[in-house]
Amino acid sequence: MRHLITGGAGFIGSHLAEALLARGDQVTVLDNLSTGSIDNIEHLRGAPRFSYTIGTVANEPLLAELIDRADKIHHLAAAVGVQLIIKSPVRTIETNIGGTELVLRHAAKKSKSVFFASTSEVYGKSTDFPFREDGELVLGAPPIGRWSYACSKALDEFLCLAYFHEHGLPATIFRLFNTVGPRQVGHYGMVLPTFVRQALEDAPITVFGTGRQSRCFSAVGDVVRAWIELSDRPASVGQTYNIGSNLEISIGELAALVKEATGSASPIELIPYERAYESGFEDMPRRVPSLSRLEEALGWIPRTSIREIIDSVVASFTERSCAIQAA
Ligand code: UDP
């Protein structure tokens, strides 16, 4: 089986590439290294069935050629991370909508399966817990920058389903909830790598808001396993699946756990949202997926505990800094 992974040098894409290679498949990565990094795929570079191209999905001839050579397209290339979205809204909207449109158009011409990385952000401010795939999306007003991300991804989902219904494109949508693990970086605002870096540097651990907001974090290994198993099932075509865990933790508790796991002397500091992001910023107080559709399809759901996840992230930070010191 030949796979094209757009955004394959990103955090989740690189784990997906690794898992597909490990089972003997052929993987090509297309990534413009905007938020991804060559370091994420460095260890795959010599692998016999692996290749990568540094380039953008907006390069249509290149995209068409790579889609032509693949059996399955995993589309993860996107502008991600709340900080980046607020800082660069034009890039977010253009990349997320324009890029997906091109991928779908070229995949449809050749009838190639597409697996699209959507996000739990599309549920927005819904309070209908747990979030079911067929539930309402409750998005905020356009002047609040963060909503451009949810809106762009929701529109991408409409496009996937439109291509499926109108052109018979075998498309499947995965709504990924907070996914964490080794190789994720905090530059774009993701909370766990930020806390781990702060704890390891004995710097203040910056909890935004009250710290009572909660999330369900899932291990990237579990997410990738679910992604691959779903993408292997013909019954997934035309469907939308939440992928995540339902083990909920508040951000304040997460900070305390990271401090404990690292034995750090860092103080835990509460930072008001308007200082952390922008004035008027809206954070989600809770985000919990319904996993019944996932469980029904696969017979299992992600279960790795947050403590195990934190330990793996700490280990990967420590390995990385040892490697940098040794170089
Ligand atoms: N967060 C925080 N400190 C940070 C970064 C994030 O308290 O340094 C909070 C953020 O406000 C949110 C939660 O952690 O409530 C998860 O943030 P992340 O950006 O990782 O994911 P998302 O907001 O998409 O759930």
PDB file of N, CA, C and O in Angstrom, residues 156-213:
ATOM      1  N   ASP A 156     -13.865  22.607   5.554  1.00  0.00           N
ATOM      2  CA  ASP A 156     -13.147  21.471   4.945  1.00  0.00           C
ATOM      3  C   ASP A 156     -13.969  20.187   5.079  1.00  0.00           C
ATOM      4  O   ASP A 156     -14.012  19.371   4.164  1.00  0.00           O
ATOM      5  N   GLU A 157     -14.593  20.012   6.230  1.00  0.00           N
ATOM      6  CA  GLU A 157     -15.426  18.811   6.413  1.00  0.00           C
ATOM      7  C   GLU A 157     -16.592  18.818   5.429  1.00  0.00           C
ATOM      8  O   GLU A 157     -16.916  17.792   4.819  1.00  0.00           O
ATOM      9  N   PHE A 158     -17.227  19.994   5.272  1.00  0.00           N
ATOM     10  CA  PHE A 158     -18.320  20.081   4.294  1.00  0.00           C
ATOM     11  C   PHE A 158     -17.815  19.708   2.903  1.00  0.00           C
ATOM     12  O   PHE A 158     -18.484  18.993   2.156  1.00  0.00           O
ATOM     13  N   LEU A 159     -16.609  20.191   2.595  1.00  0.00           N
ATOM     14  CA  LEU A 159     -16.034  19.900   1.270  1.00  0.00           C
ATOM     15  C   LEU A 159     -15.781  18.395   1.099  1.00  0.00           C
ATOM     16  O   LEU A 159     -16.080  17.834   0.044  1.00  0.00           O
ATOM     17  N   CYS A 160     -15.233  17.769   2.120  1.00  0.00           N
ATOM     18  CA  CYS A 160     -14.974  16.317   2.054  1.00  0.00           C
ATOM     19  C   CYS A 160     -16.273  15.581   1.757  1.00  0.00           C
ATOM     20  O   CYS A 160     -16.329  14.705   0.877  1.00  0.00           O
ATOM     21  N   LEU A 161     -17.318  15.930   2.506  1.00  0.00           N
ATOM     22  CA  LEU A 161     -18.589  15.219   2.340  1.00  0.00           C
ATOM     23  C   LEU A 161     -19.237  15.557   0.997  1.00  0.00           C
ATOM     24  O   LEU A 161     -19.882  14.710   0.372  1.00  0.00           O
ATOM     25  N   ALA A 162     -19.031  16.804   0.540  1.00  0.00           N
ATOM     26  CA  ALA A 162     -19.576  17.197  -0.758  1.00  0.00           C
ATOM     27  C   ALA A 162     -18.898  16.389  -1.872  1.00  0.00           C
ATOM     28  O   ALA A 162     -19.570  15.875  -2.779  1.00  0.00           O
ATOM     29  N   TYR A 163     -17.586  16.251  -1.781  1.00  0.00           N
ATOM     30  CA  TYR A 163     -16.870  15.447  -2.787  1.00  0.00           C
ATOM     31  C   TYR A 163     -17.304  13.985  -2.721  1.00  0.00           C
ATOM     32  O   TYR A 163     -17.402  13.301  -3.731  1.00  0.00           O
ATOM     33  N   PHE A 164     -17.560  13.510  -1.503  1.00  0.00           N
ATOM     34  CA  PHE A 164     -18.008  12.119  -1.341  1.00  0.00           C
ATOM     35  C   PHE A 164     -19.376  11.920  -2.010  1.00  0.00           C
ATOM     36  O   PHE A 164     -19.559  11.019  -2.823  1.00  0.00           O
ATOM     37  N   HIS A 165     -20.323  12.811  -1.686  1.00  0.00           N
ATOM     38  CA  HIS A 165     -21.687  12.628  -2.203  1.00  0.00           C
ATOM     39  C   HIS A 165     -21.796  12.954  -3.689  1.00  0.00           C
ATOM     40  O   HIS A 165     -22.480  12.261  -4.439  1.00  0.00           O
ATOM     41  N   GLU A 166     -21.102  14.049  -4.095  1.00  0.00           N
ATOM     42  CA  GLU A 166     -21.308  14.504  -5.472  1.00  0.00           C
ATOM     43  C   GLU A 166     -20.408  13.796  -6.473  1.00  0.00           C
ATOM     44  O   GLU A 166     -20.803  13.552  -7.606  1.00  0.00           O
ATOM     45  N   HIS A 167     -19.157  13.502  -6.025  1.00  0.00           N
ATOM     46  CA  HIS A 167     -18.196  12.918  -6.976  1.00  0.00           C
ATOM     47  C   HIS A 167     -17.761  11.510  -6.595  1.00  0.00           C
ATOM     48  O   HIS A 167     -16.844  10.961  -7.209  1.00  0.00           O
ATOM     49  N   GLY A 168     -18.350  10.961  -5.540  1.00  0.00           N
ATOM     50  CA  GLY A 168     -18.008   9.589  -5.155  1.00  0.00           C
ATOM     51  C   GLY A 168     -16.609   9.443  -4.590  1.00  0.00           C
ATOM     52  O   GLY A 168     -16.055   8.332  -4.548  1.00  0.00           O
ATOM     53  N   LEU A 169     -16.002  10.565  -4.137  1.00  0.00           N
ATOM     54  CA  LEU A 169     -14.650  10.466  -3.570  1.00  0.00           C
ATOM     55  C   LEU A 169     -14.711   9.711  -2.234  1.00  0.00           C
ATOM     56  O   LEU A 169     -15.484  10.075  -1.350  1.00  0.00           O
ATOM     57  N   PRO A 170     -13.891   8.661  -2.076  1.00  0.00           N
ATOM     58  CA  PRO A 170     -13.896   7.949  -0.786  1.00  0.00           C
ATOM     59  C   PRO A 170     -13.189   8.783   0.288  1.00  0.00           C
ATOM     60  O   PRO A 170     -11.976   8.675   0.450  1.00  0.00           O
ATOM     61  N   ALA A 171     -13.937   9.611   0.980  1.00  0.00           N
ATOM     62  CA  ALA A 171     -13.340  10.513   1.988  1.00  0.00           C
ATOM     63  C   ALA A 171     -13.835  10.155   3.382  1.00  0.00           C
ATOM     64  O   ALA A 171     -14.992   9.786   3.560  1.00  0.00           O
ATOM     65  N   THR A 172     -12.944  10.261   4.357  1.00  0.00           N
ATOM     66  CA  THR A 172     -13.290   9.991   5.756  1.00  0.00           C
ATOM     67  C   THR A 172     -12.729  11.123   6.613  1.00  0.00           C
ATOM     68  O   THR A 172     -11.625  11.607   6.349  1.00  0.00           O
ATOM     69  N   ILE A 173     -13.497  11.520   7.622  1.00  0.00           N
ATOM     70  CA  ILE A 173     -13.096  12.654   8.466  1.00  0.00           C
ATOM     71  C   ILE A 173     -12.761  12.162   9.871  1.00  0.00           C
ATOM     72  O   ILE A 173     -13.557  11.441  10.482  1.00  0.00           O
ATOM     73  N   PHE A 174     -11.599  12.576  10.368  1.00  0.00           N
ATOM     74  CA  PHE A 174     -11.222  12.262  11.743  1.00  0.00           C
ATOM     75  C   PHE A 174     -11.152  13.561  12.545  1.00  0.00           C
ATOM     76  O   PHE A 174     -10.362  14.448  12.209  1.00  0.00           O
ATOM     77  N   ARG A 175     -11.975  13.664  13.574  1.00  0.00           N
ATOM     78  CA  ARG A 175     -11.899  14.838  14.460  1.00  0.00           C
ATOM     79  C   ARG A 175     -10.976  14.507  15.616  1.00  0.00           C
ATOM     80  O   ARG A 175     -11.357  13.759  16.532  1.00  0.00           O
ATOM     81  N   LEU A 176      -9.780  15.049  15.579  1.00  0.00           N
ATOM     82  CA  LEU A 176      -8.792  14.723  16.598  1.00  0.00           C
ATOM     83  C   LEU A 176      -8.961  15.646  17.809  1.00  0.00           C
ATOM     84  O   LEU A 176      -9.036  16.860  17.658  1.00  0.00           O
ATOM     85  N   PHE A 177      -9.028  15.036  18.982  1.00  0.00           N
ATOM     86  CA  PHE A 177      -9.062  15.803  20.231  1.00  0.00           C
ATOM     87  C   PHE A 177      -7.617  16.036  20.684  1.00  0.00           C
ATOM     88  O   PHE A 177      -6.699  15.624  20.000  1.00  0.00           O
ATOM     89  N   ASN A 178      -7.441  16.707  21.822  1.00  0.00           N
ATOM     90  CA  ASN A 178      -6.082  17.098  22.243  1.00  0.00           C
ATOM     91  C   ASN A 178      -5.129  15.895  22.233  1.00  0.00           C
ATOM     92  O   ASN A 178      -5.223  15.015  23.090  1.00  0.00           O
ATOM     93  N   THR A 179      -4.264  15.895  21.250  1.00  0.00           N
ATOM     94  CA  THR A 179      -3.335  14.783  21.053  1.00  0.00           C
ATOM     95  C   THR A 179      -1.956  15.228  21.501  1.00  0.00           C
ATOM     96  O   THR A 179      -1.505  16.312  21.121  1.00  0.00           O
ATOM     97  N   VAL A 180      -1.321  14.413  22.310  1.00  0.00           N
ATOM     98  CA  VAL A 180      -0.023  14.817  22.857  1.00  0.00           C
ATOM     99  C   VAL A 180       0.950  13.649  22.841  1.00  0.00           C
ATOM    100  O   VAL A 180       0.539  12.493  22.717  1.00  0.00           O
ATOM    101  N   GLY A 181       2.237  13.962  22.957  1.00  0.00           N
ATOM    102  CA  GLY A 181       3.234  12.905  22.989  1.00  0.00           C
ATOM    103  C   GLY A 181       4.584  13.424  22.548  1.00  0.00           C
ATOM    104  O   GLY A 181       4.746  14.623  22.300  1.00  0.00           O
ATOM    105  N   PRO A 182       5.540  12.502  22.424  1.00  0.00           N
ATOM    106  CA  PRO A 182       6.883  12.888  22.037  1.00  0.00           C
ATOM    107  C   PRO A 182       6.894  13.630  20.706  1.00  0.00           C
ATOM    108  O   PRO A 182       6.098  13.315  19.810  1.00  0.00           O
ATOM    109  N   ARG A 183       7.812  14.584  20.568  1.00  0.00           N
ATOM    110  CA  ARG A 183       8.043  15.394  19.353  1.00  0.00           C
ATOM    111  C   ARG A 183       7.096  16.581  19.209  1.00  0.00           C
ATOM    112  O   ARG A 183       7.302  17.415  18.346  1.00  0.00           O
ATOM    113  N   GLN A 184       6.063  16.675  20.065  1.00  0.00           N
ATOM    114  CA  GLN A 184       5.207  17.868  19.969  1.00  0.00           C
ATOM    115  C   GLN A 184       5.967  19.039  20.595  1.00  0.00           C
ATOM    116  O   GLN A 184       6.624  18.874  21.617  1.00  0.00           O
ATOM    117  N   VAL A 185       5.879  20.193  19.959  1.00  0.00           N
ATOM    118  CA  VAL A 185       6.564  21.363  20.518  1.00  0.00           C
ATOM    119  C   VAL A 185       5.536  22.398  20.988  1.00  0.00           C
ATOM    120  O   VAL A 185       4.396  22.397  20.538  1.00  0.00           O
ATOM    121  N   GLY A 186       5.995  23.258  21.892  1.00  0.00           N
ATOM    122  CA  GLY A 186       5.077  24.242  22.471  1.00  0.00           C
ATOM    123  C   GLY A 186       5.070  25.579  21.743  1.00  0.00           C
ATOM    124  O   GLY A 186       4.324  26.475  22.112  1.00  0.00           O
ATOM    125  N   HIS A 187       5.881  25.712  20.648  1.00  0.00           N
ATOM    126  CA  HIS A 187       5.995  27.027  19.993  1.00  0.00           C
ATOM    127  C   HIS A 187       4.641  27.592  19.589  1.00  0.00           C
ATOM    128  O   HIS A 187       4.473  28.791  19.503  1.00  0.00           O
ATOM    129  N   TYR A 188       3.699  26.718  19.243  1.00  0.00           N
ATOM    130  CA  TYR A 188       2.437  27.228  18.705  1.00  0.00           C
ATOM    131  C   TYR A 188       1.328  27.200  19.741  1.00  0.00           C
ATOM    132  O   TYR A 188       0.149  27.211  19.414  1.00  0.00           O
ATOM    133  N   GLY A 189       1.710  27.085  21.022  1.00  0.00           N
ATOM    134  CA  GLY A 189       0.755  27.259  22.095  1.00  0.00           C
ATOM    135  C   GLY A 189       0.267  25.970  22.748  1.00  0.00           C
ATOM    136  O   GLY A 189      -0.509  26.037  23.686  1.00  0.00           O
ATOM    137  N   MET A 190       0.700  24.793  22.261  1.00  0.00           N
ATOM    138  CA  MET A 190       0.168  23.562  22.860  1.00  0.00           C
ATOM    139  C   MET A 190       0.617  23.432  24.320  1.00  0.00           C
ATOM    140  O   MET A 190       1.766  23.645  24.665  1.00  0.00           O
ATOM    141  N   VAL A 191      -0.338  23.026  25.138  1.00  0.00           N
ATOM    142  CA  VAL A 191      -0.121  23.158  26.577  1.00  0.00           C
ATOM    143  C   VAL A 191       0.894  22.170  27.158  1.00  0.00           C
ATOM    144  O   VAL A 191       1.752  22.575  27.956  1.00  0.00           O
ATOM    145  N   LEU A 192       0.817  20.879  26.807  1.00  0.00           N
ATOM    146  CA  LEU A 192       1.672  19.926  27.518  1.00  0.00           C
ATOM    147  C   LEU A 192       3.168  20.144  27.253  1.00  0.00           C
ATOM    148  O   LEU A 192       3.950  20.232  28.213  1.00  0.00           O
ATOM    149  N   PRO A 193       3.590  20.263  25.988  1.00  0.00           N
ATOM    150  CA  PRO A 193       5.031  20.511  25.796  1.00  0.00           C
ATOM    151  C   PRO A 193       5.486  21.826  26.425  1.00  0.00           C
ATOM    152  O   PRO A 193       6.621  21.935  26.900  1.00  0.00           O
ATOM    153  N   THR A 194       4.578  22.807  26.473  1.00  0.00           N
ATOM    154  CA  THR A 194       4.933  24.088  27.108  1.00  0.00           C
ATOM    155  C   THR A 194       5.196  23.865  28.600  1.00  0.00           C
ATOM    156  O   THR A 194       6.220  24.302  29.139  1.00  0.00           O
ATOM    157  N   PHE A 195       4.274  23.163  29.264  1.00  0.00           N
ATOM    158  CA  PHE A 195       4.435  22.917  30.706  1.00  0.00           C
ATOM    159  C   PHE A 195       5.705  22.099  30.993  1.00  0.00           C
ATOM    160  O   PHE A 195       6.432  22.369  31.947  1.00  0.00           O
ATOM    161  N   VAL A 196       5.948  21.087  30.158  1.00  0.00           N
ATOM    162  CA  VAL A 196       7.113  20.224  30.402  1.00  0.00           C
ATOM    163  C   VAL A 196       8.407  21.035  30.243  1.00  0.00           C
ATOM    164  O   VAL A 196       9.316  20.954  31.080  1.00  0.00           O
ATOM    165  N   ARG A 197       8.460  21.843  29.193  1.00  0.00           N
ATOM    166  CA  ARG A 197       9.673  22.666  28.998  1.00  0.00           C
ATOM    167  C   ARG A 197       9.859  23.609  30.195  1.00  0.00           C
ATOM    168  O   ARG A 197      10.952  23.721  30.757  1.00  0.00           O
ATOM    169  N   GLN A 198       8.767  24.268  30.599  1.00  0.00           N
ATOM    170  CA  GLN A 198       8.858  25.204  31.722  1.00  0.00           C
ATOM    171  C   GLN A 198       9.325  24.484  32.989  1.00  0.00           C
ATOM    172  O   GLN A 198      10.198  24.973  33.710  1.00  0.00           O
ATOM    173  N   ALA A 199       8.768  23.292  33.229  1.00  0.00           N
ATOM    174  CA  ALA A 199       9.117  22.544  34.447  1.00  0.00           C
ATOM    175  C   ALA A 199      10.590  22.132  34.416  1.00  0.00           C
ATOM    176  O   ALA A 199      11.294  22.238  35.427  1.00  0.00           O
ATOM    177  N   LEU A 200      11.048  21.688  33.246  1.00  0.00           N
ATOM    178  CA  LEU A 200      12.441  21.237  33.162  1.00  0.00           C
ATOM    179  C   LEU A 200      13.419  22.402  33.309  1.00  0.00           C
ATOM    180  O   LEU A 200      14.556  22.225  33.725  1.00  0.00           O
ATOM    181  N   GLU A 201      12.953  23.608  32.970  1.00  0.00           N
ATOM    182  CA  GLU A 201      13.824  24.790  33.112  1.00  0.00           C
ATOM    183  C   GLU A 201      13.608  25.488  34.461  1.00  0.00           C
ATOM    184  O   GLU A 201      14.150  26.566  34.686  1.00  0.00           O
ATOM    185  N   ASP A 202      12.786  24.891  35.325  1.00  0.00           N
ATOM    186  CA  ASP A 202      12.412  25.523  36.604  1.00  0.00           C
ATOM    187  C   ASP A 202      11.838  26.925  36.413  1.00  0.00           C
ATOM    188  O   ASP A 202      11.977  27.802  37.271  1.00  0.00           O
ATOM    189  N   ALA A 203      11.216  27.139  35.260  1.00  0.00           N
ATOM    190  CA  ALA A 203      10.562  28.427  34.979  1.00  0.00           C
ATOM    191  C   ALA A 203       9.101  28.330  35.425  1.00  0.00           C
ATOM    192  O   ALA A 203       8.575  27.225  35.592  1.00  0.00           O
ATOM    193  N   PRO A 204       8.408  29.469  35.618  1.00  0.00           N
ATOM    194  CA  PRO A 204       7.004  29.383  36.023  1.00  0.00           C
ATOM    195  C   PRO A 204       6.170  28.575  35.020  1.00  0.00           C
ATOM    196  O   PRO A 204       6.350  28.725  33.811  1.00  0.00           O
ATOM    197  N   ILE A 205       5.294  27.717  35.547  1.00  0.00           N
ATOM    198  CA  ILE A 205       4.372  26.967  34.687  1.00  0.00           C
ATOM    199  C   ILE A 205       3.153  27.858  34.496  1.00  0.00           C
ATOM    200  O   ILE A 205       2.473  28.213  35.463  1.00  0.00           O
ATOM    201  N   THR A 206       2.900  28.224  33.245  1.00  0.00           N
ATOM    202  CA  THR A 206       1.905  29.268  32.943  1.00  0.00           C
ATOM    203  C   THR A 206       0.525  28.672  32.685  1.00  0.00           C
ATOM    204  O   THR A 206       0.223  28.198  31.588  1.00  0.00           O
ATOM    205  N   VAL A 207      -0.322  28.693  33.694  1.00  0.00           N
ATOM    206  CA  VAL A 207      -1.699  28.206  33.538  1.00  0.00           C
ATOM    207  C   VAL A 207      -2.571  29.398  33.156  1.00  0.00           C
ATOM    208  O   VAL A 207      -2.628  30.388  33.890  1.00  0.00           O
ATOM    209  N   PHE A 208      -3.231  29.319  32.011  1.00  0.00           N
ATOM    210  CA  PHE A 208      -4.058  30.434  31.550  1.00  0.00           C
ATOM    211  C   PHE A 208      -5.451  30.360  32.177  1.00  0.00           C
ATOM    212  O   PHE A 208      -6.012  29.275  32.338  1.00  0.00           O
ATOM    213  N   GLY A 209      -6.002  31.541  32.492  1.00  0.00           N
ATOM    214  CA  GLY A 209      -7.334  31.577  33.097  1.00  0.00           C
ATOM    215  C   GLY A 209      -7.262  31.052  34.525  1.00  0.00           C
ATOM    216  O   GLY A 209      -6.255  31.204  35.213  1.00  0.00           O
ATOM    217  N   THR A 210      -8.326  30.343  34.928  1.00  0.00           N
ATOM    218  CA  THR A 210      -8.378  29.852  36.313  1.00  0.00           C
ATOM    219  C   THR A 210      -7.683  28.501  36.476  1.00  0.00           C
ATOM    220  O   THR A 210      -7.411  28.064  37.584  1.00  0.00           O
ATOM    221  N   GLY A 211      -7.471  27.813  35.357  1.00  0.00           N
ATOM    222  CA  GLY A 211      -6.903  26.463  35.417  1.00  0.00           C
ATOM    223  C   GLY A 211      -7.984  25.414  35.652  1.00  0.00           C
ATOM    224  O   GLY A 211      -7.714  24.224  35.738  1.00  0.00           O
ATOM    225  N   ARG A 212      -9.243  25.867  35.761  1.00  0.00           N
ATOM    226  CA  ARG A 212     -10.321  24.894  35.984  1.00  0.00           C
ATOM    227  C   ARG A 212     -10.854  24.337  34.662  1.00  0.00           C
ATOM    228  O   ARG A 212     -11.621  23.386  34.643  1.00  0.00           O
ATOM    229  N   GLN A 213     -10.473  24.983  33.526  1.00  0.00           N
ATOM    230  CA  GLN A 213     -10.894  24.429  32.230  1.00  0.00           C
ATOM    231  C   GLN A 213     -10.266  23.045  32.078  1.00  0.00           C
ATOM    232  O   GLN A 213      -9.161  22.807  32.572  1.00  0.00           O
TER     233      GLN A 213
END
